[in-house]
Coordinates of C-alpha atoms in Angstrom, one line a residue:
Chain A
M27 CA 113.8 44.9 105.1
E28 CA 116.5 44.6 102.4
V29 CA 114.3 46.7 100.1
F30 CA 114.3 49.2 102.9
F31 CA 118.0 49.6 103.5
Q32 CA 118.7 49.4 99.7
Q33 CA 116.2 52.5 99.3
L34 CA 117.6 54.3 102.1
I35 CA 121.1 54.0 100.4
N36 CA 119.7 55.3 97.2
G37 CA 117.7 57.9 99.0
I38 CA 120.7 59.3 100.7
S39 CA 122.4 59.8 97.5
L40 CA 119.5 61.4 95.8
G41 CA 118.6 63.4 98.8
S42 CA 122.3 64.9 98.9
I43 CA 121.6 66.3 95.5
Y44 CA 118.3 67.8 96.7
A45 CA 120.0 69.1 99.7
L46 CA 122.9 71.0 97.5
I47 CA 120.0 72.6 95.6
A48 CA 117.9 73.5 98.7
L49 CA 120.8 75.2 100.3
G50 CA 120.9 77.8 97.5
Y51 CA 117.2 78.3 97.8
T52 CA 117.2 78.6 101.5
M53 CA 120.3 81.0 101.5
V54 CA 118.6 83.4 98.9
Y55 CA 115.3 83.1 100.8
G56 CA 117.1 84.0 104.0
I57 CA 118.7 87.0 102.6
V58 CA 116.3 88.6 100.0
Q59 CA 113.0 86.8 100.8
L60 CA 112.5 85.7 97.3
I61 CA 112.0 82.2 95.9
N62 CA 114.3 82.0 93.3
F63 CA 112.7 79.8 90.8
A64 CA 115.5 80.1 88.4
H65 CA 117.8 78.2 90.9
G66 CA 117.0 74.7 89.5
D67 CA 117.8 76.0 86.1
I68 CA 121.1 77.0 87.4
Y69 CA 121.6 73.4 88.4
M70 CA 120.7 72.5 84.8
V71 CA 123.4 75.0 83.5
G72 CA 125.8 73.4 85.8
A73 CA 125.0 70.0 84.4
Y74 CA 125.7 71.1 80.9
L75 CA 128.8 72.9 81.7
G76 CA 130.1 69.6 83.2
F77 CA 129.0 67.9 80.2
F78 CA 131.0 70.6 78.1
A79 CA 134.1 70.1 80.2
T80 CA 134.3 66.4 80.3
A81 CA 132.7 65.5 77.0
I82 CA 134.2 68.2 74.6
L83 CA 137.2 69.5 76.3
G84 CA 137.9 66.1 77.8
W85 CA 138.6 67.3 81.5
S86 CA 138.5 65.0 84.4
F87 CA 135.7 65.2 87.1
I88 CA 137.2 67.4 89.6
P89 CA 138.3 70.2 87.2
A90 CA 134.9 70.0 85.4
L91 CA 133.0 70.3 88.8
L92 CA 135.3 73.3 89.5
L93 CA 134.5 74.9 86.1
A94 CA 130.9 74.3 86.4
M95 CA 130.8 75.8 90.0
I96 CA 132.9 78.9 89.0
V97 CA 130.7 79.9 85.9
C98 CA 127.4 79.3 87.6
A99 CA 128.4 81.5 90.5
I100 CA 129.1 84.1 87.9
L101 CA 125.8 83.4 86.3
G102 CA 124.0 83.5 89.6
V103 CA 125.6 87.0 90.2
V104 CA 124.7 88.3 86.8
I105 CA 120.9 87.3 87.0
E106 CA 120.8 88.9 90.6
K107 CA 122.2 92.3 89.1
L108 CA 120.2 92.3 86.0
A109 CA 116.7 90.8 87.0
Y110 CA 116.3 90.8 90.8
K111 CA 118.1 94.0 92.0
P112 CA 115.9 96.4 90.2
L113 CA 113.0 95.0 91.9
R114 CA 114.3 94.9 95.4
N115 CA 111.8 97.5 96.5
S116 CA 108.9 96.2 94.6
P117 CA 106.2 93.9 96.0
R118 CA 107.4 90.4 96.5
I119 CA 104.9 89.0 93.9
A120 CA 106.9 91.1 91.1
A121 CA 110.1 89.5 92.1
L122 CA 108.5 86.0 92.1
I123 CA 107.0 86.6 88.7
T124 CA 110.5 87.7 87.4
A125 CA 112.1 84.7 88.8
I126 CA 109.4 82.5 87.0
G127 CA 110.5 84.4 84.0
V128 CA 114.3 83.9 84.5
S129 CA 113.7 80.3 85.0
L130 CA 111.9 79.7 81.5
F131 CA 114.5 82.1 79.9
L132 CA 117.2 79.9 81.1
E133 CA 115.3 76.8 80.2
Y134 CA 114.3 77.7 76.6
G135 CA 117.3 79.8 75.9
M136 CA 119.3 76.7 76.8
M137 CA 117.2 74.7 74.5
L138 CA 117.9 77.0 71.7
L139 CA 121.6 76.9 72.3
V140 CA 122.1 73.1 72.7
K141 CA 118.8 71.5 71.2
P142 CA 116.3 69.8 73.3
D143 CA 117.8 66.3 72.9
V144 CA 118.8 64.3 75.9
R145 CA 122.7 64.2 76.2
T146 CA 124.5 61.2 77.4
F147 CA 127.2 62.2 79.8
P148 CA 130.7 60.7 79.4
Q149 CA 131.5 57.8 81.8
V150 CA 134.1 59.9 83.8
L151 CA 133.9 57.5 86.7
S152 CA 133.3 53.8 85.7
E153 CA 130.9 52.1 87.9
V154 CA 132.1 49.8 90.7
Q155 CA 129.7 48.0 93.0
Y156 CA 130.4 47.2 96.6
K157 CA 128.5 44.7 98.5
L158 CA 127.4 45.5 101.9
F159 CA 125.8 42.9 104.5
G160 CA 123.9 40.5 102.2
N161 CA 122.6 41.9 98.9
L162 CA 122.8 45.6 99.8
V163 CA 124.7 47.3 97.1
I164 CA 126.4 50.8 97.0
T165 CA 128.2 52.1 94.0
N166 CA 131.4 54.2 93.9
R167 CA 129.3 57.1 92.5
Q168 CA 127.0 57.1 95.3
I169 CA 130.0 57.3 97.7
I170 CA 131.5 60.2 95.6
I171 CA 128.3 62.2 95.5
L172 CA 127.9 61.7 99.3
V173 CA 131.5 62.6 100.0
I174 CA 131.5 65.8 97.8
T175 CA 128.2 66.9 99.2
V176 CA 129.5 66.6 102.7
V177 CA 132.8 68.5 102.0
L178 CA 130.8 71.2 100.4
M179 CA 128.5 71.5 103.1
L180 CA 131.2 71.6 105.8
L181 CA 132.9 74.3 103.7
L182 CA 129.5 76.3 103.8
Q183 CA 129.3 75.9 107.3
Y184 CA 132.8 77.4 107.4
I185 CA 132.1 80.2 105.3
V186 CA 128.8 81.2 107.0
H187 CA 130.0 80.7 110.6
K188 CA 133.8 81.5 110.6
T189 CA 134.5 84.3 108.0
R190 CA 133.6 88.0 107.8
M191 CA 131.5 87.4 104.7
G192 CA 129.5 84.9 106.4
K193 CA 129.0 87.1 109.3
A194 CA 128.0 89.8 107.0
M195 CA 125.3 87.3 105.2
R196 CA 123.9 86.5 108.8
A197 CA 123.8 90.0 109.3
V198 CA 122.0 91.0 106.2
S199 CA 119.5 88.2 106.8
Y200 CA 118.7 89.2 110.1
D201 CA 118.1 92.9 109.4
K202 CA 119.0 94.6 106.0
Q203 CA 119.1 98.0 107.2
A204 CA 120.7 97.8 110.5
A205 CA 123.5 95.6 108.8
Q206 CA 123.8 98.6 106.3
L207 CA 124.1 101.1 109.2
M208 CA 126.8 98.9 110.6
G209 CA 128.9 99.3 107.5
I210 CA 128.1 96.2 105.6
N211 CA 127.8 96.4 102.0
V212 CA 124.7 94.9 101.6
N213 CA 124.9 94.6 97.6
N214 CA 128.0 92.6 97.9
T215 CA 126.7 90.3 100.5
I216 CA 123.6 89.5 98.4
S217 CA 125.7 89.0 95.3
F218 CA 128.1 86.8 97.4
T219 CA 125.1 84.6 98.6
F220 CA 123.8 84.3 94.9
A221 CA 127.3 82.9 94.0
I222 CA 127.6 80.6 96.6
G223 CA 124.1 79.1 96.2
S224 CA 124.5 79.0 92.5
S225 CA 127.9 77.2 92.8
L226 CA 126.4 74.5 95.0
A227 CA 123.5 74.0 92.6
A228 CA 126.1 73.6 89.9
A229 CA 128.0 71.0 91.8
A230 CA 124.6 69.2 92.2
G231 CA 124.1 69.3 88.5
V232 CA 127.4 67.9 87.7
L233 CA 126.8 65.1 90.2
V234 CA 123.6 64.1 88.7
G235 CA 125.0 64.0 85.2
I236 CA 127.7 61.6 86.6
Y237 CA 125.1 59.5 88.7
Y238 CA 122.3 59.2 85.9
N239 CA 124.5 59.8 82.9
A240 CA 121.8 61.7 81.1
I241 CA 121.0 65.6 81.0
N242 CA 118.4 67.7 79.1
P243 CA 117.5 71.5 79.2
L244 CA 114.3 70.7 81.2
M245 CA 116.0 68.7 83.8
G246 CA 116.2 71.4 86.5
I247 CA 112.4 71.9 86.9
M248 CA 111.5 69.0 88.9
P249 CA 114.6 68.8 91.1
G250 CA 114.3 72.6 91.6
L251 CA 110.8 72.3 92.9
K252 CA 111.7 69.4 95.0
A253 CA 114.7 71.1 96.4
F254 CA 112.4 74.1 97.3
V255 CA 110.0 71.5 99.0
A256 CA 113.2 70.3 100.9
A257 CA 114.0 74.0 101.9
V258 CA 110.3 74.7 103.2
L259 CA 110.4 71.2 104.9
G260 CA 113.6 72.1 107.0
G261 CA 112.3 75.7 107.5
I262 CA 113.2 78.2 104.8
G263 CA 116.1 80.4 105.5
I264 CA 117.8 77.7 107.9
I265 CA 120.9 76.2 106.5
P266 CA 120.9 72.9 108.6
G267 CA 117.2 72.6 107.9
A268 CA 117.8 72.6 104.2
M269 CA 120.2 69.9 104.5
A270 CA 118.1 67.7 106.7
G271 CA 114.9 68.5 104.4
G272 CA 117.0 67.5 101.3
F273 CA 117.9 64.0 102.6
L274 CA 114.7 63.5 104.2
L275 CA 112.9 64.3 100.9
G276 CA 115.3 62.0 99.1
I277 CA 114.8 59.1 101.2
V278 CA 110.9 59.5 101.0
E279 CA 111.2 59.5 97.1
A280 CA 113.4 56.4 97.0
M281 CA 111.0 54.6 99.6
V282 CA 108.0 55.4 97.4
S283 CA 109.6 54.2 94.3
G284 CA 111.2 51.2 96.0
Y285 CA 107.8 50.0 97.1
G286 CA 106.5 50.2 93.6
K287 CA 104.7 53.3 93.5
S288 CA 107.3 55.1 91.4
L289 CA 104.7 57.0 89.3
Y290 CA 103.5 58.5 92.7
R291 CA 107.1 59.9 93.4
D292 CA 106.4 63.4 92.2
P293 CA 103.0 63.9 93.8
A294 CA 104.3 62.6 96.9
A295 CA 106.9 65.5 97.3
F296 CA 104.1 67.9 96.7
I297 CA 101.9 66.2 99.3
I298 CA 104.6 66.6 101.8
L299 CA 104.8 70.2 101.0
I300 CA 101.3 71.0 101.3
I301 CA 101.1 69.1 104.7
I302 CA 104.2 70.9 106.0
L303 CA 102.7 74.2 104.9
I304 CA 99.4 73.6 106.6
V305 CA 100.5 71.8 109.7
L306 CA 103.9 73.3 110.4
P307 CA 104.5 76.4 108.0
A308 CA 107.7 77.5 109.6
G309 CA 109.2 73.9 108.8
L310 CA 110.9 71.5 110.9
F311 CA 113.6 73.6 112.3
G312 CA 112.0 77.0 112.0
K313 CA 110.2 79.4 114.5
N314 CA 107.1 80.8 113.8
V315 CA 107.1 84.5 113.3
R316 CA 104.0 86.4 113.5
E317 CA 103.3 89.0 110.8
K318 CA 103.8 92.6 111.5
V319 CA 101.1 94.9 110.8
Chain B
M12 CA 69.2 96.3 89.3
L13 CA 69.3 99.9 89.3
M14 CA 72.5 99.9 87.7
F15 CA 71.3 97.8 85.2
K16 CA 68.4 100.0 84.2
R17 CA 70.7 103.1 84.1
N18 CA 73.2 101.5 81.8
L19 CA 70.4 99.6 79.8
G20 CA 71.2 101.6 76.6
K21 CA 75.0 101.0 76.7
Q22 CA 74.3 97.2 77.4
I23 CA 72.0 97.0 74.3
V24 CA 74.8 98.6 72.3
I25 CA 77.2 96.0 73.6
F26 CA 75.0 93.2 73.0
M27 CA 74.4 94.1 69.5
A28 CA 78.1 94.5 68.9
L29 CA 78.8 91.0 70.2
L30 CA 76.0 89.7 68.2
A31 CA 77.6 91.4 65.2
I32 CA 81.0 90.0 66.0
W33 CA 79.7 86.3 66.5
G34 CA 77.3 86.3 63.3
S35 CA 80.0 87.6 61.1
V36 CA 82.8 85.2 62.2
Y37 CA 80.0 82.6 62.1
L38 CA 79.3 83.5 58.4
L39 CA 83.0 83.7 57.6
I40 CA 83.6 80.2 59.0
Q41 CA 80.5 78.7 57.0
T42 CA 81.7 80.1 53.9
G43 CA 85.3 79.0 54.3
I44 CA 86.8 82.3 54.3
I45 CA 88.2 81.7 57.8
N46 CA 90.1 78.4 57.5
P47 CA 90.4 75.9 60.0
F48 CA 93.7 77.3 61.2
Y49 CA 92.2 80.6 62.0
E50 CA 89.3 79.1 63.5
L51 CA 91.5 77.1 65.9
N52 CA 93.1 80.2 67.0
L53 CA 89.8 81.9 67.4
I54 CA 88.7 79.0 69.7
L55 CA 92.1 79.2 71.5
I56 CA 91.5 83.0 71.9
G57 CA 88.1 82.3 73.7
I58 CA 89.4 79.6 75.9
N59 CA 92.4 81.7 76.9
I60 CA 90.3 84.8 77.6
I61 CA 88.2 82.5 80.0
L62 CA 91.3 81.3 81.7
A63 CA 93.0 84.6 82.0
V64 CA 90.0 86.3 83.1
S65 CA 89.1 83.8 85.8
L66 CA 92.8 83.7 87.1
N67 CA 92.8 87.6 87.2
L68 CA 89.9 87.3 89.6
I69 CA 92.2 85.1 92.0
N70 CA 95.5 86.8 91.3
G71 CA 94.7 90.3 90.3
F72 CA 91.3 91.1 92.0
N73 CA 91.6 89.3 95.2
G74 CA 95.6 89.3 95.5
Q75 CA 96.1 85.7 96.2
F76 CA 99.1 84.5 94.0
S77 CA 98.1 81.1 92.4
I78 CA 100.1 79.4 89.9
G79 CA 98.2 76.1 89.6
H80 CA 95.4 77.3 87.3
A81 CA 96.1 74.6 84.7
G82 CA 95.2 71.9 87.3
F83 CA 91.9 73.1 87.6
M84 CA 91.5 73.2 83.9
A85 CA 92.6 69.6 83.7
I86 CA 90.0 68.8 86.2
G87 CA 87.3 70.5 83.9
A88 CA 88.8 68.8 80.9
Y89 CA 88.7 65.3 82.2
G90 CA 85.5 65.6 84.1
A91 CA 83.6 67.1 81.1
A92 CA 85.2 64.3 78.8
I93 CA 84.3 61.6 81.1
I94 CA 80.7 62.6 81.0
T95 CA 80.3 62.6 77.1
I96 CA 82.6 59.5 76.4
K97 CA 81.6 57.3 79.3
A98 CA 78.1 58.3 80.3
G99 CA 77.2 59.7 76.8
L100 CA 75.2 62.7 78.3
P101 CA 75.0 65.8 76.4
F102 CA 77.6 68.2 76.0
P103 CA 76.3 71.1 78.2
V104 CA 75.6 68.8 80.9
A105 CA 79.3 67.5 80.5
L106 CA 80.5 71.2 80.6
L107 CA 78.6 72.1 83.6
F108 CA 79.8 68.9 85.3
G109 CA 83.4 69.5 84.6
A110 CA 83.2 73.2 85.7
V111 CA 81.2 72.1 89.0
V112 CA 84.0 69.5 89.8
A113 CA 86.7 72.1 89.2
G114 CA 84.7 74.4 91.4
I115 CA 84.6 71.8 94.2
F116 CA 88.1 71.1 93.8
G117 CA 88.7 74.8 94.1
I118 CA 87.1 74.8 97.5
L119 CA 88.9 71.8 98.7
V120 CA 92.2 73.2 97.7
G121 CA 91.4 76.7 98.8
L122 CA 90.2 76.1 102.3
P123 CA 93.5 74.9 103.5
T124 CA 96.0 76.7 101.3
L125 CA 94.3 80.1 101.4
R126 CA 95.6 80.6 105.0
L127 CA 99.0 80.8 103.4
R128 CA 100.3 84.1 102.1
G129 CA 102.1 85.5 99.1
D130 CA 104.9 83.1 97.8
Y131 CA 104.0 80.2 100.1
L132 CA 100.5 80.2 98.5
A133 CA 102.1 80.4 95.2
I134 CA 104.2 77.4 95.8
A135 CA 101.3 75.3 97.5
T136 CA 99.1 76.2 94.3
L137 CA 101.9 75.1 92.1
G138 CA 102.1 71.8 94.1
F139 CA 98.4 71.2 94.0
G140 CA 98.5 71.7 90.1
E141 CA 101.2 69.1 90.0
I142 CA 99.5 66.8 92.4
I143 CA 96.4 66.6 90.2
R144 CA 98.5 66.1 87.1
G145 CA 100.4 63.4 88.9
V146 CA 97.1 61.7 90.1
I147 CA 95.7 61.7 86.5
V148 CA 98.8 60.2 85.2
N149 CA 98.2 57.1 87.6
I150 CA 94.3 56.6 86.6
D151 CA 94.3 54.0 83.9
Y152 CA 90.3 54.6 83.6
I153 CA 91.0 58.1 82.1
G154 CA 94.0 56.8 79.9
G155 CA 96.8 57.6 82.4
A156 CA 99.7 59.2 80.8
Y157 CA 98.7 58.4 77.3
G158 CA 95.8 60.6 77.7
L159 CA 92.1 60.3 76.8
S160 CA 91.1 60.3 73.1
G161 CA 87.9 59.9 71.2
I162 CA 86.1 62.9 72.7
P163 CA 83.3 64.0 70.5
K164 CA 84.1 67.4 68.9
M165 CA 81.3 69.4 70.1
A166 CA 82.9 72.8 71.1
N167 CA 82.7 75.3 68.2
W168 CA 82.9 79.0 67.6
T169 CA 79.4 79.6 68.7
W170 CA 79.8 77.6 72.2
V171 CA 83.1 79.3 72.9
F172 CA 82.1 82.8 72.0
W173 CA 79.1 83.0 73.9
L174 CA 80.7 81.1 76.8
T175 CA 83.4 83.5 76.8
V176 CA 81.0 86.3 77.0
L177 CA 79.1 84.7 79.8
T178 CA 82.4 84.4 81.6
V179 CA 83.5 87.8 81.3
V180 CA 80.0 89.1 82.2
I181 CA 79.6 87.0 85.3
I182 CA 83.1 87.7 86.7
T183 CA 82.6 91.4 86.1
N184 CA 79.4 91.5 87.7
F185 CA 80.8 89.7 90.5
I186 CA 83.7 92.1 91.0
N187 CA 81.3 95.1 91.0
S188 CA 79.1 93.4 93.5
T189 CA 79.2 93.7 97.4
H190 CA 81.0 90.5 97.5
G191 CA 83.4 91.6 94.9
R192 CA 84.2 94.6 96.7
A193 CA 85.0 92.8 99.8
T194 CA 87.1 90.4 97.5
V195 CA 89.0 93.5 96.3
S196 CA 89.6 95.0 99.7
I197 CA 91.5 91.8 100.6
R198 CA 93.9 92.6 97.9
E199 CA 94.5 96.1 99.2
N200 CA 95.1 95.1 102.7
E201 CA 94.0 91.8 104.2
I202 CA 94.7 92.9 107.8
A203 CA 92.7 96.1 107.4
A204 CA 89.8 94.2 105.6
E205 CA 89.6 91.8 108.3
A206 CA 89.5 94.6 110.9
M207 CA 86.6 96.1 109.0
G208 CA 84.7 92.8 109.6
I209 CA 85.2 91.2 106.4
N210 CA 85.2 87.3 106.6
T211 CA 88.6 87.1 104.5
T212 CA 88.5 83.1 104.4
K213 CA 85.1 83.2 102.9
Y214 CA 85.8 85.8 100.1
K215 CA 89.2 84.3 99.4
V216 CA 87.7 80.8 99.0
M217 CA 84.7 82.4 97.1
A218 CA 87.2 84.0 94.5
F219 CA 89.3 80.9 94.3
T220 CA 86.1 78.7 93.7
I221 CA 84.7 80.9 91.1
G222 CA 88.1 81.2 89.2
S223 CA 88.4 77.3 89.5
F224 CA 84.9 76.9 87.9
F225 CA 85.7 78.9 84.9
A226 CA 89.2 77.2 84.5
G227 CA 87.1 74.0 84.6
L228 CA 84.7 75.4 81.9
A229 CA 87.7 76.4 79.7
G230 CA 89.1 72.9 80.2
G231 CA 85.7 71.2 79.1
L232 CA 85.8 73.3 75.9
H233 CA 89.3 72.6 75.3
A234 CA 88.6 68.7 75.5
H235 CA 85.6 69.1 73.3
Y236 CA 87.6 71.0 70.7
F237 CA 90.7 68.9 70.5
Y238 CA 89.3 65.4 70.4
T239 CA 92.2 64.3 73.0
I240 CA 93.6 65.4 76.2
Q241 CA 96.9 64.4 77.8
P242 CA 98.0 65.1 81.5
G243 CA 101.0 66.8 80.0
T244 CA 99.0 69.5 78.3
F245 CA 97.9 70.9 81.9
N246 CA 101.6 71.3 83.2
F247 CA 103.3 74.2 84.8
L248 CA 103.8 75.6 81.6
K249 CA 100.2 76.1 80.7
S250 CA 99.7 77.7 84.1
F251 CA 102.5 79.9 83.2
D252 CA 101.1 80.8 80.1
I253 CA 97.7 82.0 81.6
L254 CA 99.8 83.8 84.4
V255 CA 101.8 85.8 81.7
M256 CA 98.5 86.9 80.1
V257 CA 97.1 88.1 83.4
V258 CA 100.5 89.9 84.3
L259 CA 100.8 91.4 80.9
G260 CA 97.4 92.8 80.9
G261 CA 97.5 94.2 84.3
Q262 CA 96.5 92.2 87.5
G263 CA 93.1 93.6 88.3
S264 CA 91.9 94.5 84.9
I265 CA 89.5 92.3 83.0
T266 CA 90.0 94.2 79.6
G267 CA 93.6 94.0 80.1
S268 CA 93.4 90.3 80.4
I269 CA 91.1 90.1 77.5
I270 CA 93.8 92.1 75.3
A271 CA 96.5 90.3 76.5
A272 CA 95.0 86.9 75.9
I273 CA 94.2 88.0 72.5
G274 CA 97.6 89.5 71.7
L275 CA 99.6 86.5 73.1
T276 CA 97.4 83.8 71.3
I277 CA 98.2 85.4 68.0
L278 CA 101.8 85.8 69.1
S279 CA 102.2 82.3 69.9
A280 CA 100.3 81.1 66.7
S281 CA 102.8 83.1 64.7
L282 CA 105.7 81.4 66.4
Q283 CA 104.2 77.9 66.5
S284 CA 107.0 76.4 64.9
L285 CA 109.5 77.7 67.4
V286 CA 108.4 76.8 70.7
S287 CA 111.6 77.4 72.4
L288 CA 111.8 80.8 70.9
R289 CA 108.1 81.4 71.7
L290 CA 108.9 80.8 75.5
V291 CA 112.1 82.8 75.4
I292 CA 110.2 85.8 74.0
Y293 CA 107.5 85.1 76.8
A294 CA 110.0 84.9 79.5
L295 CA 111.8 88.0 78.3
L296 CA 108.5 89.8 78.1
L297 CA 107.6 88.8 81.9
I298 CA 110.9 90.0 83.2
I299 CA 110.8 93.4 81.3
I300 CA 107.1 94.2 82.3
M301 CA 108.2 93.4 85.9
I302 CA 111.1 95.7 85.9
F303 CA 109.6 98.5 83.9
R304 CA 105.9 98.4 84.2
P305 CA 105.0 95.9 87.0
Q306 CA 101.3 96.8 87.0
G307 CA 100.9 95.5 83.5
L308 CA 99.7 97.1 80.3
M309 CA 96.5 98.4 82.0
G310 CA 97.1 98.2 85.6
T311 CA 93.9 98.1 87.3
K312 CA 92.3 100.3 84.8
E313 CA 89.5 99.1 82.5
F314 CA 89.2 100.0 78.9
S315 CA 85.5 101.6 78.8
L316 CA 83.1 102.4 76.0
S317 CA 83.7 106.2 76.9
V318 CA 86.4 106.2 74.3
F319 CA 83.5 106.1 71.6
G320 CA 82.5 109.5 72.6
E321 CA 79.9 108.6 75.2
K322 CA 79.9 110.8 78.3
S323 CA 81.4 109.0 81.3
K324 CA 79.8 109.4 84.5
D325 CA 83.3 109.6 86.3
K326 CA 85.7 112.1 84.8
G327 CA 88.8 110.2 86.4
E328 CA 87.5 107.1 84.8
K329 CA 87.3 108.6 81.4
Q330 CA 90.7 110.0 81.5
H331 CA 92.2 106.6 82.4
G332 CA 89.7 104.7 80.4
T333 CA 90.8 106.2 77.3
S334 CA 94.5 105.5 77.5
I335 CA 95.7 102.0 77.1
G336 CA 99.3 101.5 78.4
Q337 CA 100.0 105.3 78.9

């Protein structure tokens, strides 16, 4: 039982990272129906920016986080303008292939830039362990990850539901053409969505750097894919679904590792994906939409 | 059969040309003029042609976007290697076994996932590719994460060349058969094909299985040329390499896949010392193709023998056939 609760704690902090990345996937998918494969790599770029700000510029944690979020928001918009926008009216497969291309470009471009070595993240926050009931341990880093995730999610909920831009986002994801007819600037709205999604991924990247202390240029591949699994799990395009899916996936993974099958951690996520796609293709929170002829 | 007789002359010419290519390269290898490095790349070109053509059947001709092809290659490689190492059976049996097992997995994976469309199918096949790799890593009998070594080196130029030819012939004939036409109709419009009475599930699974079978064959050749195989060799990047070949050549063009497989293998051999640069170039190539020429170099056209002055039956075909990447 102790293993169970300890892995639950670990799973929630791991899951919050997946949830942050999954939010970007789900928002972009909801608005342009594109699996943005490059999203996991924006998370990697975010981690490197965090590393740059803390290790080289010597900034503290919060400014580093903000820097990574802002720069990645710009990066997300630039990628959208250069690579995805010209393909908005092409078949979806063309956009998907482009996204894979952008993903590889970021990974190996970064590798040329910073060398493939694993970098050690500076100890911005020294680890403190708190004992909960009995032998359960929670660290200050896990608490910080969870708090920042929750704050960002609340902020996102506020933006999506209470602001004009959020209203525009919802309108565009509902019906792009109708939104345009109502005077919404679709291009700006899409850019804004990419900016928000990318900044959340960057935040996840910095948090992972703090949590695991190690980053490398290919670190985005697996979490990126798993965050996508999380988004599908929750019902792609649905924001609360992505959060729930992220936490659920993190918990499942921590459980698989906790019970001694850590090598099966990665396959487990994909097995969940396949089961969900086959049994419940619309995800846990989604409604099944029939394809129009 | 009628087709066959009508084109008999043309086919004899092609066969003689292939025999000449095989024979001259064979002699050059025997005499040492083609050194081991070039030989290695010739073998890689052959294996890559098999992979690209077989993936093109799934992605290009059937329109089912699969990005887990390396997983089937892994099954073929491990299947064939187990037969020669652990059971000591002859090489052709091993190759066939690896390919058949990959084909069976093709059916098993295809039946449930091919109900999905577009990007969902892509992500499911990617997931399957990763699951296959994840399972191989966990089986100690076949070396786990360290890989399997001591595989007898049995694949050589002759094997690779003729199996490549065989793959291209079988897949081309399949596409031109009744079944193949049904397969292509699903790419054009799945709902219309279904309305015309085509059993879409059957043909999707058929294309997927044939594609997986040949990926398995390529895997078996790979294993028996390189002595050693590791699960990491068959990761997402390998699937991506094959995908770039298919997309660059043109989804729906066999000759396009062959040209792209040859070109990209040579490109990657010349950039061997700079892996990151190679992948950056690949990635940019892919983005630029998608933006400016999403149909690839050849689109769905085939490069035909009519360029050599032979009169083509179909005028339109000749027009397209003579111009690569117009």
